[in-house]
Amino acid sequence: MTDAEQITFPRQHARTQRFTLGAPRAFTPAPDGSRIALLRTKTGADSATCLWTADPGTGALTLIADPVELLSGGGAEQLTEAEQARRERSRQGAAGIVDYSADAAVTVAVFALSGRLFAADLAKGGVRELPAQGPVVDPRIDPDGRAVAYLSGGSLRVIGADGTGDRALAEPDGPEPENVAYGAADFIGAEEFHRFRGHWWAPDGGSLLVARVDESPVPVQYISDPANPTRPPRAVRYPAAGVANAIVDLYLIGLGGERRKVEWDREGFEYVAAVSWNEHGPALVAVLNRDQRTGLVLAVGADGSTSVAAEEHDPVWVEFFPGAPVWAPPSGPEGAARLVRIAPRGESHRLLLDEQAVTPEGVQVRSLLSAGPEYGFVTASMDDPTRVHVLRVAWADGAMKRLNGFSGVSSAAIGGSLAVITTATLEEPHGRSAVADVSGEQPQKLAVIESVAERPVLTARPIELVLGERELRGALLFPASHKPGSKLPVLLDPYGGPGAQRVLGAQNVYLTSQWLADQGFAVLVVDGRGTPGRGPAWERSIRDDFAGATLDDQIDALHAAAARYPDLDLDRVAIRGWSYGGYLAALAVLKRPDVFHAAVVGAPVTDWRLYDTAYTELYLGHPDEQPEVYRANSLFPEAGEGAWQWAEPHRPMLLIHGLADDNVVMAHTLRLSSALLAAGRAHQVLPLSGVTHMTPQEVVAENLLKLQMQFLQDALGR
């Protein structure tokens, strides 16, 4: 019997970190087409991520930096609290070299490893350690490759790429310097706007745009470790709905330490959502007001003054999309740089060039990958939200060319004439990363960059569905041994909330659902209102109404699927979910026990007043202004307008939560458990010691899946 036949899916799923280990990622093509930098582990079960280069013509890899070798004399990798927080915000569970920064020519890359700073020669090979003041976090090399900016202990420091001249450019200051940090992203910036950086080099390498984050206005929460009672609780500044956010200011700082504060109406626009700075124009800063219904794109002058490059208003909300806004180069030698961004126009999210829509109605642009003189490159969905394509869009006439050769879920990294296009499909368990020359009328495939991710021991067989009047996208999975005509208990397996999809044209997203199905369930995965890919109106339809719209969509989809597939036993229906999915699972059995008979509730938000400002207020408004909306969407029985009461009969619930979770804190589950106990409703609570919102620990991830299945089988009858 082979190793693949002996290993169980839960074990394999855990040790491969959901089959992400061994898959190449973080591609940076050199503009001259000479090489591609990337990250990848050596095998599909090795968590130590290495830095490599690939030959664009053949795909052959050259190992540049191996973290195991670099730390061979220093023991195991050590992560500071700041680095752990940065990885948690970016959902990065691997080890080793998890991020790097390359110069504009992609000849030198820098990275942090165990709090130390390293520089790698991408052209000739070789790695050297730079004598930086550790612990080092988030190093960034300047575009010319002459200097490296990095974070250490709340300070922004810079060191020459040759290892000389290490110095602090900005250090914690003010009346409470322990709450001030330079150069890092604030919690909301990273968690909700996916802005994981807080410092940006000028294109000429002569200065930096630097965030100064002051957390002193944010209330303190304490995260304890009950499994180790001698350790003091960890104090965390957490901006819950309705409270003050961190103060985020920006400064232009020269290499000599001179600084100019970037001036804008910070009181009116407190969120710094996105920043970009390229050689085609001044730095661009995208800011939002507190209710996120007005957004500005600001161009930053050399003296710190700002001018409005674009303004967006929306009665529901304004959002900025990945990769934008940015300057595109002029179309000719005498032209000016052009502003590129993504915004809703009509029924679609569209690509804008100097405020004119370039993509047509019906194409839902999701992200900007690159903006060149002739073309923009984007990811987008068209008639099917479960498929994501890489499109090349001509600025001149809006002509579109799809670059991914498969129908699935694609993304790309663009550099010069090269694109590395990664596509996942329903037919293959692994994404395929292909190198192409995209400079001509027809893209020319050059090579494939090998993935060494493990092949799953099972194959997902989702039946793609369009369900109900709202044409909800869903996937139904039966056991591999299922014989039509035999009734099966049903398990709904959604995320179900805004901003994320579970129903996609990719094999790997259904692997866990297939394993659950193979244990004797019909598993239904559904994306309801609020999920991406179907346009602004669809996404905004959940405003103020989590507890109504997202739950109704799951129920409607369940009944529509059962009408089409009579083997679904509606007398035995369970639901499981994590984060928003955990909230939805608890909501389902508390509000509609006539439909749902058991729930696995993972890391749920139970009272939205406890969750963070930017996310919660975007969808539910400010709690002081709309208390009835918060009552209507809470899991707790309350009095007053909008409130609802738990229904009968009570259904079995398994509540799971990581004690170290600093995103959805453990208080959510503990308060729900206390309320259930006070009401005399039996339930189970599974606390996970030392586990955050990600659950990356191998043994925890493996056994967690098994325990959920055991609970579901017991609750619904084996």
XYZ file of C-alpha atoms in Angstrom:
718
model
C 0.000 0.000 0.000
C 1.417 3.409 -0.983
C 1.740 6.405 1.316
C -1.052 8.134 -0.604
C -3.361 5.182 0.052
C -2.485 5.004 3.745
C -2.953 8.645 4.621
C -6.404 9.956 5.457
C -7.766 13.107 3.895
C -7.973 15.053 7.187
C -4.325 14.243 7.859
C -3.208 15.163 4.353
C -5.351 18.305 4.315
C -3.747 19.467 7.570
C -0.108 18.637 6.850
C -0.231 20.273 3.400
C -1.970 23.386 4.768
C -4.984 22.800 2.534
C -2.750 21.694 -0.355
C -1.076 25.095 -0.609
C 2.416 23.815 0.245
C 4.437 23.086 -2.865
C 2.428 25.443 -5.050
C 4.481 28.317 -6.521
C 3.270 31.823 -5.663
C 4.282 35.486 -5.255
C 5.657 35.774 -8.784
C 7.676 38.831 -9.840
C 8.644 38.811 -13.526
C 11.695 40.921 -14.423
C 10.810 43.724 -16.851
C 13.552 42.632 -19.264
C 12.149 39.082 -19.381
C 15.318 37.520 -17.953
C 13.884 35.804 -14.861
C 10.894 35.376 -12.579
C 11.257 35.488 -8.800
C 8.851 33.358 -6.771
C 8.233 31.525 -3.510
C 7.649 27.796 -3.103
C 8.328 25.026 -0.627
C 10.500 22.120 -1.749
C 7.727 19.551 -1.346
C 4.005 19.441 -0.768
C 4.429 18.660 2.934
C 7.348 20.962 3.728
C 6.268 24.254 5.308
C 9.668 25.987 4.892
C 9.098 28.392 2.008
C 12.126 29.068 -0.209
C 12.986 31.862 -2.633
C 13.545 30.746 -6.254
C 13.944 32.134 -9.731
C 12.418 30.587 -12.834
C 13.653 30.666 -16.426
C 10.771 32.208 -18.416
C 11.565 30.117 -21.468
C 11.720 26.705 -19.811
C 10.184 27.087 -16.357
C 13.336 25.595 -14.821
C 13.808 26.669 -11.194
C 16.952 27.844 -9.442
C 16.988 27.775 -5.655
C 18.145 31.158 -4.357
C 17.494 31.043 -0.609
C 16.674 28.084 1.631
C 15.519 29.151 5.127
C 16.617 25.859 6.690
C 20.195 26.400 5.501
C 20.182 30.063 6.502
C 19.068 29.198 10.038
C 21.166 26.044 10.383
C 23.361 27.689 12.981
C 20.601 29.558 14.735
C 18.013 26.886 15.502
C 14.319 27.061 14.755
C 12.625 30.090 13.264
C 11.547 32.665 15.857
C 8.645 35.002 15.197
C 8.105 38.249 17.032
C 4.618 39.311 18.087
C 4.654 41.935 15.318
C 5.520 39.352 12.671
C 2.908 36.920 13.996
C 0.272 39.655 13.790
C 1.318 40.547 10.232
C 1.001 36.921 9.134
C -2.348 36.564 10.875
C -3.746 39.599 9.055
C -2.548 38.269 5.687
C -3.668 34.701 6.528
C -0.160 33.378 5.945
C 0.306 30.020 7.645
C 3.544 28.812 6.029
C 7.020 29.229 7.490
C 10.371 30.355 6.159
C 10.511 33.130 3.563
C 6.826 34.027 3.366
C 7.344 37.417 1.700
C 10.066 39.260 -0.170
C 10.699 42.589 -1.883
C 12.576 42.922 -5.178
C 14.093 45.961 -6.840
C 12.600 47.280 -10.082
C 14.951 45.193 -12.230
C 14.314 42.030 -10.147
C 18.049 41.544 -9.606
C 18.046 41.789 -5.785
C 15.479 40.620 -3.249
C 15.353 41.197 0.491
C 13.442 39.275 3.132
C 13.163 38.815 6.872
C 13.794 35.446 8.460
C 13.573 34.855 12.212
C 13.892 38.610 12.758
C 17.072 38.883 10.652
C 17.524 40.715 7.355
C 18.839 38.971 4.246
C 19.582 40.118 0.701
C 19.657 37.707 -2.235
C 21.262 38.137 -5.650
C 18.578 36.959 -8.054
C 20.802 37.198 -11.138
C 23.963 35.400 -9.954
C 22.768 33.624 -6.823
C 24.034 33.999 -3.296
C 22.544 35.303 -0.048
C 24.088 37.545 2.548
C 22.840 38.775 5.909
C 22.714 42.521 6.456
C 23.634 43.835 9.947
C 20.252 45.380 10.677
C 18.915 46.157 14.128
C 16.501 43.341 14.817
C 13.996 42.020 15.103
C 13.379 42.917 11.447
C 9.827 43.053 10.049
C 8.610 43.769 6.481
C 11.820 44.877 4.704
C 11.384 46.723 1.386
C 14.205 47.448 -1.042
C 14.175 50.702 -2.994
C 13.492 50.500 -6.763
C 17.183 51.037 -7.625
C 18.354 48.375 -5.181
C 20.552 50.728 -3.137
C 18.829 50.767 0.273
C 16.421 48.717 2.374
C 13.722 50.121 4.642
C 12.493 47.878 7.440
C 10.552 47.934 10.698
C 11.963 47.204 14.117
C 10.302 47.834 17.461
C 7.883 50.456 16.185
C 10.590 52.327 14.276
C 11.194 52.664 10.557
C 14.842 52.129 9.781
C 16.954 52.106 6.628
C 20.192 50.345 5.765
C 22.304 50.328 2.626
C 22.022 47.262 0.429
C 25.759 46.833 1.044
C 25.122 46.649 4.809
C 26.287 50.149 5.699
C 24.568 53.168 7.188
C 21.883 51.518 9.329
C 19.820 54.203 11.029
C 16.340 55.115 12.229
C 14.296 57.412 10.000
C 11.303 57.593 12.334
C 10.892 56.383 15.916
C 7.888 56.166 18.265
C 7.004 59.577 19.641
C 4.171 61.496 21.289
C 2.710 61.314 24.808
C 2.189 57.536 24.570
C 5.065 56.330 22.371
C 4.363 52.693 23.250
C 1.180 52.980 21.193
C 2.848 54.575 18.151
C 4.502 52.732 15.274
C 5.966 53.926 11.992
C 5.837 52.013 8.724
C 3.327 49.277 9.620
C -0.286 48.837 8.596
C -2.919 49.493 11.231
C -5.279 46.646 12.196
C -8.195 47.937 10.088
C -5.958 48.723 7.122
C -4.661 45.159 7.034
C -7.709 43.180 8.167
C -10.420 44.976 6.203
C -8.739 46.909 3.385
C -6.028 44.291 2.773
C -3.400 47.008 2.900
C -0.659 45.005 4.549
C 2.031 47.651 4.204
C 2.728 50.963 5.904
C 5.747 52.294 3.964
C 6.346 52.884 0.274
C 9.530 53.892 -1.558
C 9.565 56.843 -3.932
C 10.312 55.729 -7.506
C 13.732 57.421 -7.360
C 14.602 55.842 -4.001
C 15.228 59.235 -2.408
C 12.388 59.196 0.128
C 9.542 57.131 1.527
C 5.871 57.642 2.202
C 5.398 56.366 5.753
C 2.344 55.688 7.885
C 2.406 56.784 11.514
C -0.133 54.713 13.464
C -1.233 55.909 16.905
C -3.399 53.312 18.647
C -3.825 55.216 21.904
C -7.490 56.182 21.172
C -8.453 52.522 20.634
C -9.833 50.658 23.684
C -7.783 47.799 25.091
C -8.989 44.208 25.065
C -7.179 41.379 26.831
C -6.562 37.947 25.317
C -5.584 35.430 27.937
C -4.144 31.933 27.726
C -6.098 29.847 30.254
C -3.962 26.814 29.473
C -0.968 28.705 30.893
C -2.320 30.642 33.893
C 1.079 32.001 34.886
C 1.257 34.077 31.713
C -0.298 37.544 31.845
C -3.065 38.365 29.363
C -2.008 39.975 26.105
C -3.275 43.550 25.707
C -4.677 44.259 22.245
C -6.001 47.552 20.938
C -9.160 46.415 19.163
C -11.429 48.916 17.326
C -14.885 47.423 17.889
C -17.910 48.896 16.122
C -18.727 52.401 17.319
C -15.427 53.083 19.108
C -12.416 55.151 18.044
C -10.063 53.920 15.346
C -6.309 54.269 15.354
C -5.049 57.611 14.078
C -3.263 57.009 10.770
C -1.127 59.865 9.457
C 1.237 59.833 6.496
C 4.639 61.482 6.183
C 7.080 61.990 3.357
C 10.455 61.160 4.903
C 13.773 61.719 3.165
C 16.792 59.496 3.667
C 18.330 62.249 5.761
C 15.373 62.156 8.160
C 13.626 65.326 6.944
C 9.846 64.916 6.994
C 6.706 66.545 5.643
C 3.272 65.619 6.887
C 0.771 64.693 4.186
C -2.157 67.048 4.564
C -5.777 66.014 4.066
C -8.993 66.170 6.051
C -8.023 63.289 8.328
C -10.939 63.912 10.675
C -13.356 63.624 7.773
C -11.535 60.777 6.025
C -9.980 58.582 8.686
C -9.478 55.358 6.727
C -6.371 54.993 4.561
C -7.587 52.237 2.272
C -4.876 52.050 -0.406
C -1.553 53.614 -1.400
C 0.452 53.405 -4.637
C 3.499 55.231 -5.964
C 5.089 54.645 -9.348
C 7.331 56.557 -11.722
C 4.441 57.949 -13.756
C 3.071 60.380 -11.179
C 2.896 61.449 -7.535
C 1.938 59.075 -4.753
C -1.754 58.195 -4.693
C -3.623 57.721 -1.422
C -7.193 56.396 -1.325
C -9.096 57.520 1.772
C -12.621 56.891 3.060
C -14.840 58.658 5.548
C -16.142 56.779 8.590
C -19.416 55.631 7.009
C -17.512 54.690 3.814
C -19.988 56.406 1.530
C -17.442 58.906 0.217
C -13.974 58.090 -1.023
C -11.211 60.297 -2.364
C -8.150 59.503 -4.430
C -5.511 62.029 -3.376
C -2.357 62.930 -5.295
C 0.464 63.822 -2.885
C 2.711 66.749 -3.716
C 6.395 66.958 -2.851
C 5.567 69.381 -0.023
C 2.955 67.047 1.508
C -0.024 68.902 0.071
C -2.741 66.874 -1.645
C -5.126 67.385 -4.521
C -8.208 65.332 -5.343
C -7.536 63.128 -8.377
C -10.919 61.362 -8.133
C -13.956 61.358 -5.886
C -16.557 58.624 -5.414
C -19.919 58.817 -3.632
C -22.398 56.003 -3.055
C -25.572 55.966 -0.915
C -24.686 52.481 0.359
C -20.884 52.260 0.328
C -17.686 53.027 -1.591
C -14.881 50.512 -1.929
C -11.407 50.440 -3.435
C -10.297 47.377 -5.360
C -6.995 45.449 -5.242
C -4.256 46.987 -7.360
C -5.971 50.350 -7.776
C -5.840 53.307 -7.929
C -2.614 53.666 -9.902
C -1.067 55.835 -12.617
C -0.778 54.363 -16.101
C 2.054 55.694 -18.292
C 1.268 58.206 -21.036
C 0.062 56.836 -24.350
C 2.743 58.811 -26.187
C 5.913 60.825 -25.547
C 4.013 64.084 -25.154
C 1.134 62.704 -23.105
C 0.395 62.798 -19.399
C 0.021 59.964 -16.924
C -3.504 58.612 -16.647
C -5.405 57.608 -13.535
C -6.668 54.025 -13.469
C -9.167 52.738 -10.937
C -12.164 50.433 -10.588
C -15.621 51.649 -9.596
C -19.293 50.733 -10.039
C -20.904 52.236 -13.106
C -24.401 51.032 -13.855
C -24.773 47.371 -12.945
C -21.077 46.515 -13.161
C -17.754 47.165 -11.507
C -15.816 48.698 -14.357
C -12.261 49.636 -15.205
C -11.882 53.425 -15.465
C -9.211 55.361 -17.341
C -9.250 59.043 -16.398
C -12.808 58.479 -15.094
C -14.068 56.992 -18.387
C -15.293 53.401 -18.300
C -13.168 51.140 -20.509
C -14.751 47.741 -19.824
C -18.365 47.191 -20.897
C -21.503 46.638 -18.863
C -21.779 42.999 -17.783
C -18.065 42.498 -17.046
C -17.445 42.522 -13.296
C -13.876 43.703 -12.769
C -12.412 42.330 -9.547
C -8.816 43.582 -9.435
C -6.208 45.516 -11.399
C -3.066 43.514 -12.115
C -1.083 46.010 -14.172
C -1.494 49.257 -16.102
C 0.787 49.725 -19.115
C 0.902 52.274 -21.925
C -1.425 50.319 -24.235
C -3.219 47.833 -22.003
C -4.637 47.273 -18.585
C -4.652 43.773 -17.115
C -7.464 42.792 -14.766
C -9.214 39.855 -13.198
C -12.920 39.789 -13.949
C -16.038 37.654 -14.137
C -18.476 37.812 -17.012
C -21.710 35.872 -17.317
C -20.734 33.317 -14.637
C -19.600 34.589 -11.206
C -17.997 31.216 -10.418
C -15.364 31.814 -13.109
C -12.614 34.425 -12.796
C -10.599 35.372 -15.873
C -7.460 37.353 -16.624
C -8.289 39.969 -19.252
C -6.058 42.257 -21.246
C -7.989 45.460 -21.980
C -6.896 47.904 -24.675
C -7.050 51.506 -23.478
C -7.751 52.769 -26.990
C -11.018 50.954 -27.673
C -11.737 48.648 -24.720
C -11.042 45.496 -26.745
C -10.627 42.564 -24.365
C -8.485 39.449 -24.685
C -8.820 36.566 -22.238
C -5.359 35.322 -21.280
C -6.238 32.228 -19.263
C -6.718 29.203 -21.459
C -9.004 27.294 -19.123
C -12.439 27.894 -17.702
C -11.739 28.214 -14.016
C -10.358 30.699 -11.509
C -7.321 32.654 -12.690
C -4.982 35.376 -11.558
C -1.687 36.687 -12.877
C 1.512 38.590 -12.173
C 2.581 40.954 -14.958
C 6.054 42.356 -15.575
C 7.289 43.840 -18.834
C 6.141 41.550 -21.635
C 5.732 38.556 -19.317
C 2.717 37.256 -17.468
C 2.605 34.332 -15.052
C -0.999 33.157 -15.229
C -2.195 30.773 -12.534
C -5.435 28.936 -13.222
C -7.354 26.405 -11.137
C -10.121 24.324 -12.704
C -12.731 21.794 -11.643
C -10.875 19.055 -13.507
C -7.476 19.391 -11.806
C -6.728 19.612 -8.074
C -3.804 21.994 -8.531
C -3.458 25.372 -10.126
C -1.335 25.577 -13.242
C 1.155 28.459 -13.478
C 1.986 29.239 -17.088
C 4.431 31.850 -18.377
C 3.288 33.792 -21.433
C 4.539 36.624 -23.594
C 1.617 39.059 -23.694
C 3.213 41.833 -25.752
C 1.767 40.750 -29.098
C -1.745 40.520 -30.438
C -1.912 36.854 -29.434
C -0.342 35.751 -26.119
C 2.416 33.189 -26.599
C 2.808 30.455 -24.002
C 6.442 29.986 -23.046
C 6.653 27.540 -20.130
C 4.995 26.068 -17.056
C 6.365 26.581 -13.547
C 6.080 23.288 -11.732
C 3.951 22.751 -8.665
C 4.980 20.004 -6.261
C 1.814 20.228 -4.167
C 0.527 16.823 -3.116
C -2.274 15.244 -5.066
C -5.310 14.807 -2.781
C -6.311 11.280 -1.861
C -9.838 12.055 -3.022
C -11.414 13.805 -5.983
C -14.173 16.350 -5.529
C -17.217 15.831 -7.753
C -19.333 18.965 -7.368
C -22.552 19.268 -9.323
C -22.801 22.934 -10.268
C -26.267 24.393 -9.723
C -28.238 27.571 -10.293
C -30.982 27.624 -7.674
C -34.223 29.483 -7.041
C -35.620 32.775 -8.213
C -32.411 34.648 -7.384
C -30.341 32.170 -9.413
C -28.115 31.385 -6.463
C -24.871 29.678 -7.411
C -24.369 26.402 -5.614
C -22.535 23.084 -5.689
C -23.920 19.746 -4.510
C -21.626 16.887 -3.530
C -22.726 13.287 -2.979
C -20.717 10.445 -1.415
C -18.558 8.585 -3.906
C -20.517 5.417 -3.060
C -23.975 6.988 -3.224
C -26.664 5.062 -5.074
C -29.568 7.194 -6.340
C -32.785 6.477 -4.492
C -31.303 6.315 -0.990
C -31.977 9.255 1.335
C -29.033 11.232 2.697
C -28.781 13.730 5.546
C -27.893 17.177 4.240
C -25.011 19.375 5.338
C -24.855 23.011 4.265
C -21.232 24.156 4.112
C -21.264 27.920 3.412
C -19.304 31.008 4.200
C -22.380 32.921 3.160
C -21.258 36.432 3.992
C -20.165 39.433 1.955
C -16.825 39.724 0.255
C -16.010 36.022 -0.197
C -17.074 33.114 -2.392
C -17.230 29.385 -1.745
C -18.733 28.413 -5.102
C -15.985 28.641 -7.699
C -14.813 26.691 -10.701
C -11.867 25.111 -8.890
C -11.413 21.548 -7.642
C -9.555 22.390 -4.446
C -12.272 24.587 -2.936
C -14.530 21.526 -2.656
C -12.107 18.933 -1.287
C -13.186 19.257 2.346
C -16.843 19.312 1.314
C -16.282 16.108 -0.674
C -14.688 14.393 2.324
C -17.667 15.422 4.432
C -19.966 14.027 1.756
C -18.064 10.753 1.678
C -18.889 10.286 5.365
C -22.545 9.896 4.392
C -23.921 13.367 3.620
C -25.220 15.328 0.700
C -23.202 18.519 1.050
C -24.586 21.750 -0.376
C -22.383 24.827 -0.824
C -24.182 28.072 -1.727
C -23.186 31.687 -2.317
C -26.003 34.078 -1.491
C -26.523 37.790 -1.754
C -23.509 39.911 -0.869
C -20.928 37.617 -2.483
C -18.637 38.980 -5.229
C -18.873 38.556 -8.970
C -22.482 39.584 -9.588
C -22.310 43.361 -9.504
C -22.851 46.279 -7.131
C -26.590 45.828 -6.579
C -26.159 42.154 -5.605
C -23.364 42.949 -3.174
C -25.209 45.878 -1.586
C -28.493 44.017 -1.141
C -27.380 42.687 2.266
C -26.948 46.154 3.771
C -28.511 46.172 7.280
C -29.794 42.611 6.790
C -27.330 39.828 7.568
C -29.860 37.825 9.572
C -32.506 38.004 6.857
C -30.923 37.963 3.411
C -27.999 35.597 3.941
C -30.041 33.034 5.881
C -33.009 33.203 3.507
C -30.712 32.480 0.581
C -29.358 29.323 2.223
C -32.898 28.093 2.948
C -34.170 28.893 -0.544
C -31.206 27.111 -2.103
C -31.724 24.069 0.130
C -35.359 23.723 -0.888
C -34.586 24.291 -4.564
C -31.858 21.638 -4.494
C -34.116 19.161 -2.678
C -36.855 19.687 -5.270
C -34.360 18.730 -7.963
C -32.629 15.933 -6.014
C -35.155 13.963 -3.910
C -32.375 12.006 -2.180
C -31.841 15.038 0.085
C -33.519 14.280 3.399
C -35.009 17.541 4.678
C -35.760 15.919 8.036
C -32.008 15.727 8.703
C -30.317 19.017 7.821
C -27.147 20.400 9.438
C -25.010 23.441 8.760
C -21.357 24.214 9.508
C -19.284 27.344 9.069
C -16.343 29.397 10.274
C -16.216 33.140 11.033
C -19.195 34.638 9.165
C -20.117 31.063 8.331
C -20.106 30.314 12.052
C -22.470 33.217 12.654
C -24.707 31.926 9.870
C -24.690 28.382 11.284
C -25.714 29.565 14.756
C -28.333 31.874 13.268
C -29.781 28.999 11.267
C -30.533 26.716 14.214
C -31.598 29.524 16.564
C -33.903 31.272 14.117
C -35.052 28.442 11.847
C -34.956 25.153 13.779
C -37.859 24.051 11.572
C -35.310 23.780 8.746
C -31.984 23.084 10.496
C -31.438 20.271 12.987
C -27.783 20.731 14.064
C -24.946 23.225 13.649
C -21.167 23.371 13.900
C -20.439 26.966 14.840
C -16.798 27.949 14.274
C -15.309 31.241 15.548
C -18.639 33.045 15.127
C -19.443 36.721 15.406
C -22.372 36.592 17.815
C -22.864 40.286 18.592
C -21.820 42.667 15.831
C -21.067 45.400 18.352
C -18.019 43.338 19.291
C -16.624 43.134 15.741
C -14.409 45.732 14.092
C -15.386 49.181 12.902
C -14.737 49.181 9.157
C -16.383 45.840 8.363
C -19.352 46.093 10.683
C -20.245 49.725 10.070
C -19.935 49.236 6.301
C -22.769 46.701 6.353
C -24.775 47.628 9.460
C -24.072 51.310 10.042
C -22.921 52.894 13.284
C -24.345 51.144 16.378
C -25.277 54.466 18.005
C -27.216 55.527 14.926
C -28.842 52.185 14.076
C -29.222 50.198 17.316
C -32.284 48.424 15.911
C -30.178 47.031 13.036
C -27.677 45.601 15.502
C -30.486 44.041 17.541
C -31.958 42.473 14.413
C -28.625 40.933 13.424
C -27.400 39.838 16.868
C -27.650 36.204 17.945
C -28.883 37.228 21.395
C -32.572 37.662 22.291
C -33.173 41.343 22.984
C -36.066 43.693 23.474
C -36.784 46.621 21.196
C -37.262 47.370 17.540
C -35.751 44.782 15.213
C -35.130 42.237 17.960
C -36.067 38.583 17.548
C -36.352 35.627 19.895
C -34.842 32.176 19.657
C -37.262 29.659 18.194
C -38.175 26.199 19.413
C -37.214 23.403 19.406
C -33.592 23.728 20.475
C -31.107 22.017 18.173
C -27.652 20.546 18.983
C -24.794 23.028 18.604
C -21.030 22.552 18.695
C -19.273 25.881 19.358
C -15.559 25.996 18.390
C -13.233 28.923 19.031
C -9.500 29.615 19.273
C -8.519 31.176 22.587
C -5.792 33.256 20.867
C -8.130 34.677 18.220
C -7.598 38.467 17.999
C -9.954 38.963 15.055
C -13.176 37.357 16.288
C -12.320 37.240 19.969
C -13.330 34.337 22.220
C -15.847 36.588 24.004
C -18.272 36.015 21.121
C -18.535 32.289 21.806
C -18.380 32.601 25.595
C -21.269 35.061 25.655
C -23.353 32.875 23.390
C -22.598 29.841 25.547
C -23.620 31.761 28.671
C -26.884 32.842 27.064
C -27.635 29.297 25.927
C -26.923 27.967 29.412
C -29.141 30.612 30.997
C -31.944 29.532 28.675
C -31.421 25.884 29.575
C -30.264 24.949 26.090
C -27.678 22.177 26.030
C -24.697 22.662 23.728
C -21.029 21.783 23.413
C -18.047 24.146 23.484
C -14.639 23.195 22.089
C -11.991 25.778 23.092
C -8.755 25.604 21.098
C -5.760 26.551 23.225
C -3.196 28.711 21.457
C -5.203 28.789 18.228
C -5.947 31.979 16.309
C -8.602 32.642 13.660
C -6.600 30.634 11.096
C -6.177 27.251 12.873
C -2.890 26.522 11.052
C -1.644 23.996 13.614
C -1.386 20.615 11.919
C -2.776 18.354 14.643
C -5.550 20.808 15.480
C -6.627 21.133 11.849
C -6.677 17.362 11.345
C -8.631 16.419 14.444
C -10.969 19.388 14.208
C -12.373 18.009 10.983
C -12.866 14.565 12.515
C -14.559 15.924 15.642
C -16.969 17.983 13.574
C -17.982 14.922 11.617
C -18.465 12.865 14.760
C -20.717 15.572 16.208
C -22.782 15.808 13.019
C -23.232 12.043 12.770
C -24.320 11.850 16.401
C -26.670 14.824 16.068
C -28.420 13.600 12.930
C -28.197 9.879 13.522
C -25.595 7.695 11.890
